[in-house]
PDB file of C-alpha atoms in Angstrom:
ATOM      1  CA  MET A   1      83.390  41.691 157.333  1.00 48.00           C
ATOM      2  CA  ALA A   2      86.219  41.739 155.477  1.00 51.00           C
ATOM      3  CA  ARG A   3      87.177  40.575 151.635  1.00 60.00           C
ATOM      4  CA  ILE A   4      88.699  37.246 151.426  1.00 57.00           C
ATOM      5  CA  PRO A   5      91.481  37.956 148.948  1.00 61.00           C
ATOM      6  CA  ARG A   6      91.588  36.721 146.076  1.00 68.00           C
ATOM      7  CA  PHE A   7      94.215  34.336 144.740  1.00 72.00           C
ATOM      8  CA  VAL A   8      96.325  35.820 142.010  1.00 77.00           C
ATOM      9  CA  ARG A   9      99.436  35.123 140.512  1.00 77.00           C
ATOM     10  CA  HIS A  10     101.905  37.710 138.323  1.00 81.00           C
ATOM     11  CA  ASP A  11     105.420  35.717 137.989  1.00 79.00           C
ATOM     12  CA  GLN A  12     103.839  33.419 135.367  1.00 86.00           C
ATOM     13  CA  PRO A  13     101.246  32.742 132.953  1.00 90.00           C
ATOM     14  CA  THR A  14      98.112  31.711 134.974  1.00 89.00           C
ATOM     15  CA  VAL A  15      94.591  30.376 133.851  1.00 90.00           C
ATOM     16  CA  TYR A  16      91.961  31.246 135.718  1.00 91.00           C
ATOM     17  CA  HIS A  17      87.383  30.051 135.721  1.00 90.00           C
ATOM     18  CA  VAL A  18      85.755  33.392 135.840  1.00 93.00           C
ATOM     19  CA  MET A  19      82.048  33.499 136.856  1.00 92.00           C
ATOM     20  CA  SER A  20      80.001  36.493 138.074  1.00 95.00           C
ATOM     21  CA  ARG A  21      76.150  37.134 137.616  1.00 94.00           C
ATOM     22  CA  THR A  22      73.655  39.511 137.373  1.00 95.00           C
ATOM     23  CA  ALA A  23      71.387  41.610 140.114  1.00 95.00           C
ATOM     24  CA  LEU A  24      68.561  41.510 138.209  1.00 95.00           C
ATOM     25  CA  ASP A  25      65.603  39.132 138.602  1.00 94.00           C
ATOM     26  CA  GLY A  26      65.274  37.261 135.539  1.00 94.00           C
ATOM     27  CA  PHE A  27      66.958  36.803 132.723  1.00 96.00           C
ATOM     28  CA  PRO A  28      68.072  39.976 131.365  1.00 96.00           C
ATOM     29  CA  LEU A  29      70.981  38.369 128.959  1.00 96.00           C
ATOM     30  CA  GLN A  30      68.989  37.570 125.643  1.00 95.00           C
ATOM     31  CA  ASP A  31      70.475  37.212 122.440  1.00 94.00           C
ATOM     32  CA  THR A  32      71.600  41.303 121.461  1.00 94.00           C
ATOM     33  CA  GLU A  33      72.422  40.914 125.323  1.00 96.00           C
ATOM     34  CA  LYS A  34      74.522  37.795 124.925  1.00 96.00           C
ATOM     35  CA  ASP A  35      76.248  38.746 121.575  1.00 94.00           C
ATOM     36  CA  HIS A  36      77.850  42.929 122.995  1.00 96.00           C
ATOM     37  CA  LEU A  37      78.837  41.197 125.577  1.00 97.00           C
ATOM     38  CA  MET A  38      80.425  39.046 123.663  1.00 96.00           C
ATOM     39  CA  ALA A  39      81.628  41.585 121.500  1.00 95.00           C
ATOM     40  CA  ILE A  40      83.145  43.351 124.526  1.00 96.00           C
ATOM     41  CA  VAL A  41      85.082  40.079 125.384  1.00 97.00           C
ATOM     42  CA  ALA A  42      86.732  39.874 122.001  1.00 95.00           C
ATOM     43  CA  LYS A  43      87.757  43.595 121.969  1.00 95.00           C
ATOM     44  CA  LEU A  44      89.246  43.237 125.190  1.00 96.00           C
ATOM     45  CA  CYS A  45      91.103  39.493 124.365  1.00 96.00           C
ATOM     46  CA  LYS A  46      92.464  41.810 121.589  1.00 95.00           C
ATOM     47  CA  ILE A  47      93.596  44.542 124.630  1.00 95.00           C
ATOM     48  CA  TYR A  48      94.567  42.630 127.780  1.00 96.00           C
ATOM     49  CA  PHE A  49      97.488  40.074 127.526  1.00 96.00           C
ATOM     50  CA  VAL A  50      94.802  37.642 127.917  1.00 96.00           C
ATOM     51  CA  ASP A  51      94.569  34.442 125.965  1.00 96.00           C
ATOM     52  CA  LEU A  52      90.541  32.447 126.087  1.00 97.00           C
ATOM     53  CA  LEU A  53      90.190  29.261 126.855  1.00 95.00           C
ATOM     54  CA  GLY A  54      86.756  28.907 127.029  1.00 95.00           C
ATOM     55  CA  PHE A  55      83.438  30.184 127.906  1.00 97.00           C
ATOM     56  CA  CYS A  56      79.697  30.378 128.207  1.00 96.00           C
ATOM     57  CA  LEU A  57      77.534  33.345 127.752  1.00 97.00           C
ATOM     58  CA  MET A  58      73.911  32.274 129.869  1.00 96.00           C
ATOM     59  CA  GLY A  59      70.333  34.236 130.097  1.00 95.00           C
ATOM     60  CA  ASN A  60      72.167  35.397 134.077  1.00 95.00           C
ATOM     61  CA  HIS A  61      75.373  35.296 134.136  1.00 95.00           C
ATOM     62  CA  PHE A  62      78.753  34.305 132.519  1.00 96.00           C
ATOM     63  CA  HIS A  63      81.735  31.960 132.699  1.00 94.00           C
ATOM     64  CA  LEU A  64      85.525  33.189 131.691  1.00 96.00           C
ATOM     65  CA  VAL A  65      88.237  30.642 131.643  1.00 94.00           C
ATOM     66  CA  VAL A  66      91.578  32.643 130.594  1.00 96.00           C
ATOM     67  CA  ARG A  67      94.777  32.631 130.751  1.00 95.00           C
ATOM     68  CA  VAL A  68      96.236  36.353 132.060  1.00 95.00           C
ATOM     69  CA  ASN A  69     100.246  36.829 130.920  1.00 94.00           C
ATOM     70  CA  PRO A  70     102.734  38.423 133.322  1.00 93.00           C
ATOM     71  CA  SER A  71     104.341  42.251 132.483  1.00 91.00           C
ATOM     72  CA  ASP A  72     107.637  40.929 132.703  1.00 90.00           C
ATOM     73  CA  GLY A  73     109.285  40.534 129.801  1.00 85.00           C
ATOM     74  CA  LEU A  74     106.938  42.598 127.126  1.00 91.00           C
ATOM     75  CA  THR A  75     108.232  44.989 124.772  1.00 92.00           C
ATOM     76  CA  GLU A  76     107.645  48.730 125.085  1.00 91.00           C
ATOM     77  CA  LYS A  77     106.301  48.001 121.502  1.00 93.00           C
ATOM     78  CA  GLU A  78     104.095  45.676 123.282  1.00 94.00           C
ATOM     79  CA  ILE A  79     102.440  47.719 124.856  1.00 94.00           C
ATOM     80  CA  THR A  80     102.492  50.707 122.726  1.00 94.00           C
ATOM     81  CA  GLU A  81     100.192  48.899 120.183  1.00 94.00           C
ATOM     82  CA  ARG A  82      97.908  48.035 122.983  1.00 93.00           C
ATOM     83  CA  TYR A  83      97.595  51.383 123.956  1.00 93.00           C
ATOM     84  CA  LYS A  84      96.788  52.275 120.608  1.00 93.00           C
ATOM     85  CA  LEU A  85      93.768  49.144 120.655  1.00 91.00           C
ATOM     86  CA  LEU A  86      92.375  50.950 123.692  1.00 91.00           C
ATOM     87  CA  TYR A  87      92.365  55.089 122.958  1.00 91.00           C
ATOM     88  CA  GLY A  88      93.027  55.447 119.319  1.00 91.00           C
ATOM     89  CA  GLN A  89      95.960  54.781 116.372  1.00 91.00           C
ATOM     90  CA  GLU A  90      96.635  58.621 117.477  1.00 91.00           C
ATOM     91  CA  ALA A  91      97.192  58.213 120.912  1.00 91.00           C
ATOM     92  CA  ARG A  92     100.690  58.693 122.050  1.00 92.00           C
ATOM     93  CA  ILE A  93     101.989  57.074 125.734  1.00 92.00           C
ATOM     94  CA  ILE A  94     104.262  58.306 127.540  1.00 91.00           C
ATOM     95  CA  PRO A  95     107.388  57.050 128.994  1.00 90.00           C
ATOM     96  CA  CYS A  96     105.982  57.474 133.474  1.00 91.00           C
ATOM     97  CA  GLN A  97     102.931  55.600 131.684  1.00 92.00           C
ATOM     98  CA  ILE A  98     104.202  52.291 130.698  1.00 93.00           C
ATOM     99  CA  GLU A  99     104.459  50.411 133.638  1.00 92.00           C
ATOM    100  CA  ASP A 100     101.873  51.446 135.163  1.00 93.00           C
ATOM    101  CA  PHE A 101     100.082  50.382 131.949  1.00 94.00           C
ATOM    102  CA  SER A 102     101.189  47.458 131.643  1.00 94.00           C
ATOM    103  CA  ASN A 103     100.560  46.542 134.834  1.00 94.00           C
ATOM    104  CA  ARG A 104      96.840  47.400 133.969  1.00 94.00           C
ATOM    105  CA  LEU A 105      97.178  44.602 130.438  1.00 95.00           C
ATOM    106  CA  THR A 106      98.109  41.915 132.729  1.00 95.00           C
ATOM    107  CA  ASN A 107      95.863  42.189 135.925  1.00 95.00           C
ATOM    108  CA  LEU A 108      92.836  40.131 136.086  1.00 95.00           C
ATOM    109  CA  GLY A 109      90.639  42.526 137.881  1.00 94.00           C
ATOM    110  CA  ALA A 110      90.624  45.076 135.598  1.00 96.00           C
ATOM    111  CA  PHE A 111      90.438  43.321 132.642  1.00 97.00           C
ATOM    112  CA  VAL A 112      86.932  42.212 134.274  1.00 97.00           C
ATOM    113  CA  LYS A 113      86.221  45.042 135.541  1.00 96.00           C
ATOM    114  CA  ASP A 114      86.042  46.978 132.340  1.00 96.00           C
ATOM    115  CA  ILE A 115      83.907  43.691 130.663  1.00 97.00           C
ATOM    116  CA  LYS A 116      81.142  44.794 133.421  1.00 97.00           C
ATOM    117  CA  GLN A 117      81.634  48.137 133.455  1.00 96.00           C
ATOM    118  CA  GLY A 118      81.436  47.990 129.752  1.00 96.00           C
ATOM    119  CA  PHE A 119      78.385  45.906 129.229  1.00 97.00           C
ATOM    120  CA  THR A 120      76.851  47.703 132.218  1.00 97.00           C
ATOM    121  CA  LYS A 121      76.958  50.742 130.213  1.00 96.00           C
ATOM    122  CA  PHE A 122      75.614  49.087 127.180  1.00 96.00           C
ATOM    123  CA  TYR A 123      72.334  47.901 129.373  1.00 96.00           C
ATOM    124  CA  ASN A 124      71.513  51.109 130.769  1.00 96.00           C
ATOM    125  CA  LYS A 125      71.322  52.980 127.603  1.00 95.00           C
ATOM    126  CA  ARG A 126      69.404  49.911 125.853  1.00 94.00           C
ATOM    127  CA  LYS A 127      66.822  49.459 128.604  1.00 94.00           C
ATOM    128  CA  ARG A 128      67.047  53.389 129.303  1.00 94.00           C
ATOM    129  CA  ARG A 129      68.015  52.941 132.693  1.00 94.00           C
ATOM    130  CA  TRP A 130      70.689  53.588 135.355  1.00 93.00           C
ATOM    131  CA  GLY A 131      71.943  51.347 137.997  1.00 93.00           C
ATOM    132  CA  THR A 132      73.885  48.326 138.605  1.00 94.00           C
ATOM    133  CA  PHE A 133      73.726  45.228 136.959  1.00 96.00           C
ATOM    134  CA  TRP A 134      76.237  42.727 137.846  1.00 96.00           C
ATOM    135  CA  GLY A 135      75.882  41.335 141.729  1.00 93.00           C
ATOM    136  CA  GLU A 136      78.667  40.774 144.124  1.00 84.00           C
ATOM    137  CA  ARG A 137      82.064  40.530 142.874  1.00 87.00           C
ATOM    138  CA  PHE A 138      83.019  38.040 140.392  1.00 90.00           C
ATOM    139  CA  LYS A 139      84.431  34.569 140.936  1.00 88.00           C
ATOM    140  CA  SER A 140      87.569  33.081 140.247  1.00 88.00           C
ATOM    141  CA  VAL A 141      89.658  30.267 140.386  1.00 88.00           C
ATOM    142  CA  ILE A 142      93.038  29.412 139.205  1.00 88.00           C
ATOM    143  CA  VAL A 143      93.248  26.145 137.218  1.00 89.00           C
ATOM    144  CA  GLN A 144      95.858  23.679 136.565  1.00 84.00           C
ATOM    145  CA  GLU A 145      96.493  23.337 132.735  1.00 84.00           C
ATOM    146  CA  GLY A 146      96.087  19.882 131.701  1.00 81.00           C
ATOM    147  CA  GLU A 147      93.440  17.234 132.363  1.00 77.00           C
ATOM    148  CA  THR A 148      91.867  20.170 134.848  1.00 81.00           C
ATOM    149  CA  LEU A 149      91.704  22.259 132.384  1.00 87.00           C
ATOM    150  CA  VAL A 150      90.351  20.344 129.990  1.00 86.00           C
ATOM    151  CA  ASN A 151      87.720  19.015 132.427  1.00 81.00           C
ATOM    152  CA  LEU A 152      86.476  22.788 133.497  1.00 86.00           C
ATOM    153  CA  LEU A 153      86.208  23.952 129.810  1.00 91.00           C
ATOM    154  CA  ALA A 154      83.968  20.685 129.637  1.00 88.00           C
ATOM    155  CA  TYR A 155      81.690  22.056 132.092  1.00 88.00           C
ATOM    156  CA  VAL A 156      81.429  25.103 130.765  1.00 91.00           C
ATOM    157  CA  ASP A 157      80.295  23.758 127.715  1.00 92.00           C
ATOM    158  CA  LEU A 158      77.877  21.993 129.259  1.00 89.00           C
ATOM    159  CA  ASN A 159      76.020  24.836 130.705  1.00 90.00           C
ATOM    160  CA  PRO A 160      73.156  24.699 128.328  1.00 92.00           C
ATOM    161  CA  ILE A 161      73.027  20.821 128.474  1.00 89.00           C
ATOM    162  CA  ARG A 162      72.404  21.788 132.188  1.00 87.00           C
ATOM    163  CA  ALA A 163      69.976  24.217 131.777  1.00 88.00           C
ATOM    164  CA  GLY A 164      68.071  22.387 129.023  1.00 89.00           C
ATOM    165  CA  ILE A 165      68.321  24.598 127.283  1.00 92.00           C
ATOM    166  CA  VAL A 166      69.984  22.799 124.130  1.00 90.00           C
ATOM    167  CA  SER A 167      70.776  18.921 123.098  1.00 89.00           C
ATOM    168  CA  LYS A 168      74.100  19.155 121.605  1.00 89.00           C
ATOM    169  CA  PRO A 169      76.654  21.466 123.524  1.00 91.00           C
ATOM    170  CA  GLU A 170      78.032  22.830 119.961  1.00 91.00           C
ATOM    171  CA  ASP A 171      73.895  24.755 118.994  1.00 92.00           C
ATOM    172  CA  TYR A 172      74.501  27.139 121.887  1.00 94.00           C
ATOM    173  CA  ARG A 173      76.393  28.832 119.387  1.00 92.00           C
ATOM    174  CA  TRP A 174      77.344  31.833 122.490  1.00 96.00           C
ATOM    175  CA  SER A 175      80.068  29.508 124.448  1.00 96.00           C
ATOM    176  CA  THR A 176      83.386  27.632 123.137  1.00 95.00           C
ATOM    177  CA  LEU A 177      81.992  24.791 121.404  1.00 93.00           C
ATOM    178  CA  GLY A 178      79.327  27.112 119.710  1.00 93.00           C
ATOM    179  CA  TYR A 179      81.751  29.501 118.408  1.00 93.00           C
ATOM    180  CA  LEU A 180      84.382  26.947 117.213  1.00 92.00           C
ATOM    181  CA  VAL A 181      81.343  24.767 114.900  1.00 89.00           C
ATOM    182  CA  GLN A 182      79.330  27.870 114.247  1.00 87.00           C
ATOM    183  CA  ARG A 183      81.991  30.660 113.472  1.00 87.00           C
ATOM    184  CA  GLY A 184      85.084  28.620 112.466  1.00 85.00           C
ATOM    185  CA  ASN A 185      87.096  30.402 115.544  1.00 88.00           C
ATOM    186  CA  GLN A 186      86.339  34.253 113.744  1.00 83.00           C
ATOM    187  CA  ASP A 187      89.647  35.964 114.566  1.00 85.00           C
ATOM    188  CA  GLY A 188      91.283  32.986 116.080  1.00 90.00           C
ATOM    189  CA  LEU A 189      89.305  34.528 119.531  1.00 93.00           C
ATOM    190  CA  ILE A 190      89.772  30.593 121.281  1.00 94.00           C
ATOM    191  CA  ASP A 191      93.478  30.437 122.025  1.00 92.00           C
ATOM    192  CA  LEU A 192      93.020  26.566 120.722  1.00 89.00           C
ATOM    193  CA  ASN A 193      94.947  25.193 123.343  1.00 80.00           C
ATOM    194  CA  LEU A 194      92.146  23.433 124.940  1.00 81.00           C
ATOM    195  CA  GLY A 195      93.695  21.722 127.299  1.00 73.00           C
ATOM    196  CA  MET A 196      94.970  19.196 124.979  1.00 72.00           C
ATOM    197  CA  HIS A 197      98.716  19.615 124.466  1.00 70.00           C
ATOM    198  CA  GLU A 198      99.490  17.402 127.708  1.00 67.00           C
ATOM    199  CA  TRP A 199      97.997  14.906 125.266  1.00 67.00           C
ATOM    200  CA  ASN A 200     100.352  15.651 122.804  1.00 71.00           C
ATOM    201  CA  GLU A 201      98.069  16.809 120.013  1.00 72.00           C
ATOM    202  CA  PHE A 202      98.535  20.102 118.172  1.00 75.00           C
ATOM    203  CA  ASN A 203      96.491  19.289 115.349  1.00 79.00           C
ATOM    204  CA  THR A 204      93.818  22.267 115.238  1.00 80.00           C
ATOM    205  CA  SER A 205      91.145  20.138 113.732  1.00 81.00           C
ATOM    206  CA  GLU A 206      92.032  16.909 115.865  1.00 84.00           C
ATOM    207  CA  ILE A 207      92.001  18.844 118.924  1.00 86.00           C
ATOM    208  CA  ILE A 208      88.203  20.168 118.517  1.00 87.00           C
ATOM    209  CA  ARG A 209      87.378  16.056 117.721  1.00 87.00           C
ATOM    210  CA  LYS A 210      88.968  15.368 120.691  1.00 87.00           C
ATOM    211  CA  TYR A 211      87.764  18.401 122.724  1.00 89.00           C
ATOM    212  CA  ARG A 212      83.974  17.584 121.941  1.00 89.00           C
ATOM    213  CA  GLN A 213      84.312  13.606 122.197  1.00 88.00           C
ATOM    214  CA  PHE A 214      85.475  14.826 125.487  1.00 85.00           C
ATOM    215  CA  VAL A 215      82.742  16.902 125.989  1.00 87.00           C
ATOM    216  CA  TYR A 216      80.389  14.108 125.275  1.00 86.00           C
ATOM    217  CA  GLU A 217      81.598  11.636 126.869  1.00 83.00           C
ATOM    218  CA  THR A 218      81.572  14.049 130.221  1.00 77.00           C
ATOM    219  CA  GLY A 219      77.970  15.797 129.304  1.00 76.00           C
ATOM    220  CA  ALA A 220      76.647  11.976 129.201  1.00 74.00           C
ATOM    221  CA  VAL A 221      77.735  11.039 132.698  1.00 55.00           C
ATOM    222  CA  GLY A 222      75.502  11.995 135.641  1.00 46.00           C
ATOM    223  CA  GLY A 223      74.517  15.166 133.797  1.00 43.00           C
ATOM    224  CA  GLY A 224      78.007  17.530 133.780  1.00 39.00           C
ATOM    225  CA  GLY A 225      78.419  17.402 137.582  1.00 41.00           C
ATOM    226  CA  LYS A 226      77.144  19.771 139.462  1.00 41.00           C
ATOM    227  CA  ASP A 227      75.814  23.127 138.541  1.00 41.00           C
ATOM    228  CA  SER A 228      78.419  25.616 141.426  1.00 37.00           C
ATOM    229  CA  GLY A 229      75.683  27.764 142.535  1.00 35.00           C
ATOM    230  CA  PHE A 230      74.630  28.668 139.022  1.00 34.00           C
ATOM    231  CA  ARG A 231      71.062  27.268 139.089  1.00 36.00           C
ATOM    232  CA  SER A 232      70.286  28.506 135.656  1.00 38.00           C
ATOM    233  CA  GLN A 233      65.954  28.388 134.881  1.00 37.00           C
ATOM    234  CA  GLU A 234      66.440  29.420 131.307  1.00 42.00           C
ATOM    235  CA  SER A 235      64.494  26.158 129.853  1.00 39.00           C
ATOM    236  CA  GLY A 236      61.163  27.562 131.408  1.00 40.00           C
ATOM    237  CA  VAL A 237      61.547  24.977 134.413  1.00 33.00           C
ATOM    238  CA  ARG A 238      61.529  27.111 137.682  1.00 33.00           C
ATOM    239  CA  SER A 239      61.485  25.159 140.939  1.00 33.00           C
ATOM    240  CA  GLN A 240      64.455  25.260 143.230  1.00 33.00           C
ATOM    241  CA  GLU A 241      66.249  22.027 142.849  1.00 34.00           C
ATOM    242  CA  LYS A 242      66.050  19.789 139.336  1.00 42.00           C
ATOM    243  CA  GLU A 243      67.606  17.337 138.038  1.00 46.00           C
ATOM    244  CA  ARG A 244      70.752  18.218 136.163  1.00 53.00           C
ATOM    245  CA  ARG A 245      70.195  17.118 132.677  1.00 69.00           C
ATOM    246  CA  GLY A 246      72.542  15.297 130.620  1.00 74.00           C
ATOM    247  CA  ILE A 247      73.245  14.664 126.770  1.00 76.00           C
ATOM    248  CA  ASP A 248      70.649  12.128 125.617  1.00 78.00           C
ATOM    249  CA  MET A 249      72.303   9.074 125.207  1.00 77.00           C
ATOM    250  CA  LYS A 250      70.930   8.603 121.211  1.00 79.00           C
ATOM    251  CA  ILE A 251      72.995  11.639 120.263  1.00 79.00           C
ATOM    252  CA  LEU A 252      76.139  10.177 122.068  1.00 77.00           C
ATOM    253  CA  GLU A 253      75.877   6.774 120.264  1.00 81.00           C
ATOM    254  CA  LYS A 254      75.547   8.457 117.311  1.00 78.00           C
ATOM    255  CA  GLU A 255      78.116  11.145 117.584  1.00 78.00           C
ATOM    256  CA  ARG A 256      80.343   7.842 119.013  1.00 80.00           C
ATOM    257  CA  LYS A 257      79.637   6.099 115.406  1.00 79.00           C
ATOM    258  CA  ARG A 258      81.021   8.449 113.241  1.00 76.00           C
ATOM    259  CA  ASN A 259      84.096   9.333 115.780  1.00 75.00           C
ATOM    260  CA  TYR A 260      82.523  12.327 116.427  1.00 71.00           C
ATOM    261  CA  ARG A 261      83.892  14.269 113.511  1.00 75.00           C
ATOM    262  CA  LEU A 262      82.072  16.695 111.801  1.00 65.00           C
ATOM    263  CA  SER A 263      80.365  16.676 108.390  1.00 61.00           C
ATOM    264  CA  ARG A 264      80.244  19.158 105.687  1.00 53.00           C
ATOM    265  CA  VAL A 265      76.508  19.245 106.188  1.00 50.00           C
ATOM    266  CA  ASP A 266      76.900  19.630 110.286  1.00 59.00           C
ATOM    267  CA  VAL A 267      79.272  22.672 108.981  1.00 56.00           C
ATOM    268  CA  PHE A 268      76.765  23.756 107.114  1.00 51.00           C
ATOM    269  CA  ARG A 269      73.976  23.260 109.485  1.00 50.00           C
ATOM    270  CA  HIS A 270      76.103  25.426 112.112  1.00 56.00           C
ATOM    271  CA  ARG A 271      76.559  28.068 109.764  1.00 51.00           C
ATOM    272  CA  CYS A 272      73.475  28.557 107.884  1.00 47.00           C
ATOM    273  CA  ARG A 273      72.201  31.030 111.221  1.00 54.00           C
ATOM    274  CA  TYR A 274      73.845  33.285 109.011  1.00 52.00           C
ATOM    275  CA  PHE A 275      70.758  33.111 106.787  1.00 47.00           C
ATOM    276  CA  THR A 276      68.550  34.991 109.330  1.00 43.00           C
ATOM    277  CA  ASP A 277      70.954  36.611 111.847  1.00 52.00           C
ATOM    278  CA  SER A 278      72.920  38.710 109.050  1.00 50.00           C
ATOM    279  CA  GLY A 279      72.407  42.223 107.510  1.00 50.00           C
ATOM    280  CA  ILE A 280      73.285  41.020 104.067  1.00 59.00           C
ATOM    281  CA  ILE A 281      74.688  37.768 102.850  1.00 58.00           C
ATOM    282  CA  GLY A 282      76.074  36.172  99.056  1.00 64.00           C
ATOM    283  CA  SER A 283      78.910  36.725  97.369  1.00 69.00           C
ATOM    284  CA  LYS A 284      81.159  39.111  98.073  1.00 74.00           C
ATOM    285  CA  GLU A 285      80.607  41.578  95.324  1.00 75.00           C
ATOM    286  CA  PHE A 286      76.612  41.591  95.927  1.00 64.00           C
ATOM    287  CA  VAL A 287      77.000  42.359  99.706  1.00 71.00           C
ATOM    288  CA  SER A 288      79.475  45.293  98.753  1.00 75.00           C
ATOM    289  CA  GLU A 289      77.054  46.535  96.416  1.00 67.00           C
ATOM    290  CA  VAL A 290      73.971  45.800  98.216  1.00 63.00           C
ATOM    291  CA  PHE A 291      75.757  47.694 101.126  1.00 69.00           C
ATOM    292  CA  ASP A 292      77.036  50.805  98.715  1.00 70.00           C
ATOM    293  CA  GLY A 293      73.002  51.478  98.419  1.00 62.00           C
ATOM    294  CA  VAL A 294      71.625  51.271 101.647  1.00 56.00           C
ATOM    295  CA  LYS A 295      74.981  52.835 103.391  1.00 64.00           C
ATOM    296  CA  HIS A 296      73.791  56.466 104.232  1.00 57.00           C
ATOM    297  CA  LEU A 297      70.243  55.336 105.754  1.00 50.00           C
ATOM    298  CA  LEU A 298      73.219  54.276 108.552  1.00 54.00           C
ATOM    299  CA  ASP A 299      73.976  56.336 111.117  1.00 51.00           C
ATOM    300  CA  SER A 300      77.233  54.632 111.399  1.00 52.00           C
ATOM    301  CA  LYS A 301      80.799  55.434 110.364  1.00 54.00           C
ATOM    302  CA  ASP A 302      81.848  51.189 110.201  1.00 54.00           C
ATOM    303  CA  GLU A 303      83.091  49.699 107.634  1.00 58.00           C
ATOM    304  CA  ARG A 304      81.981  46.638 105.347  1.00 57.00           C
ATOM    305  CA  ARG A 305      83.352  43.458 106.765  1.00 62.00           C
ATOM    306  CA  PHE A 306      83.122  40.378 104.999  1.00 68.00           C
ATOM    307  CA  THR A 307      82.563  36.877 106.932  1.00 70.00           C
ATOM    308  CA  PRO A 308      83.072  34.540 104.622  1.00 70.00           C
ATOM    309  CA  VAL A 309      79.954  31.541 106.025  1.00 62.00           C
ATOM    310  CA  GLY A 310      81.826  28.348 106.331  1.00 58.00           C
ATOM    311  CA  GLY A 311      80.938  25.358 104.220  1.00 51.00           C
ATOM    312  CA  VAL A 312      79.566  27.613 101.727  1.00 53.00           C
ATOM    313  CA  GLU A 313      82.161  27.879  99.007  1.00 60.00           C
ATOM    314  CA  GLY A 314      82.058  31.991  98.288  1.00 66.00           C
ATOM    315  CA  VAL A 315      79.383  32.855 100.337  1.00 66.00           C
ATOM    316  CA  TYR A 316      80.068  35.714 102.903  1.00 70.00           C
ATOM    317  CA  SER A 317      77.828  37.569 105.354  1.00 67.00           C
ATOM    318  CA  MET A 318      77.653  41.154 106.653  1.00 66.00           C
ATOM    319  CA  LYS A 319      76.337  41.456 110.281  1.00 60.00           C
ATOM    320  CA  ARG A 320      73.796  44.012 110.770  1.00 47.00           C
ATOM    321  CA  LEU A 321      75.157  47.009 112.846  1.00 40.00           C
ATOM    322  CA  VAL A 322      73.064  47.065 115.807  1.00 38.00           C
ATOM    323  CA  GLY A 323      74.502  50.263 116.961  1.00 34.00           C
ATOM    324  CA  ALA A 324      73.396  52.031 114.112  1.00 33.00           C
ATOM    325  CA  VAL A 325      70.009  51.392 114.048  1.00 30.00           C
ATOM    326  CA  GLY A 326      69.578  51.898 117.501  1.00 30.00           C
ATOM    327  CA  GLY A 327      68.877  48.798 118.997  1.00 30.00           C
TER     328      GLY A 327
END
């Protein structure tokens, strides 16, 4: 049976909801795997002419909401910069490659293929296996910007709630709200349009507050909607049909009373994972001193990367170099 053609547009910026699931049983995407998949997505979003609007990485599937920008209007300088990001600063693109390369970097299929192939290579090496990791080809839906988009983003962020993994969306760090709240949108990974510009809102903190409010209110109605075919059983419950979970009304009422604003304590609580997930944490001087003393133990040429821990003034972390210790 012939494949149904994928709906894509090449003449204007277009938002897509991308979904893909594994071909393996159980939940092979554990914490380390989700971190690596997230790193691949972040890297490729800098190479491709793609804006990441939202995401959620679950134990057996992922959701991405991306805006793919067309190749029309791209300058040779922009294309050359992306070529070097992909192949190294010493790489040189020749004139006859420019059109093909720009078409590749504005192609949804190529973007998702690179994500999935890059992760499969990592997973197979880590697990000392070979073969496919992902199931059938990814699904994609073209999404209208504005109110439709913000509803979709809320649906994506509510995946961990429906699965019973967390009680609050921002407690799940491999999702849009988790990344915005826990990591402060590090490196500007998330395009903060979030479908809110149609509501004439351009202030960053207000966009996040209003988006949180929208997600909470949406999640309290009917458990946030159907699961669209991706039955996640990460809560440990294995029956085929489960009542979809929603945000607890006590939590919702508490958020309503404080108008969905995050206090400094909230921000600190969400940043506290750095105290367990980091390789080194402390002042920038302390992190630098300790790293210089242990870097000879690491089979890595990575430079030091200091990340300010939001909510705690003057505190920095350096993430563990997982690849350097064979993990």
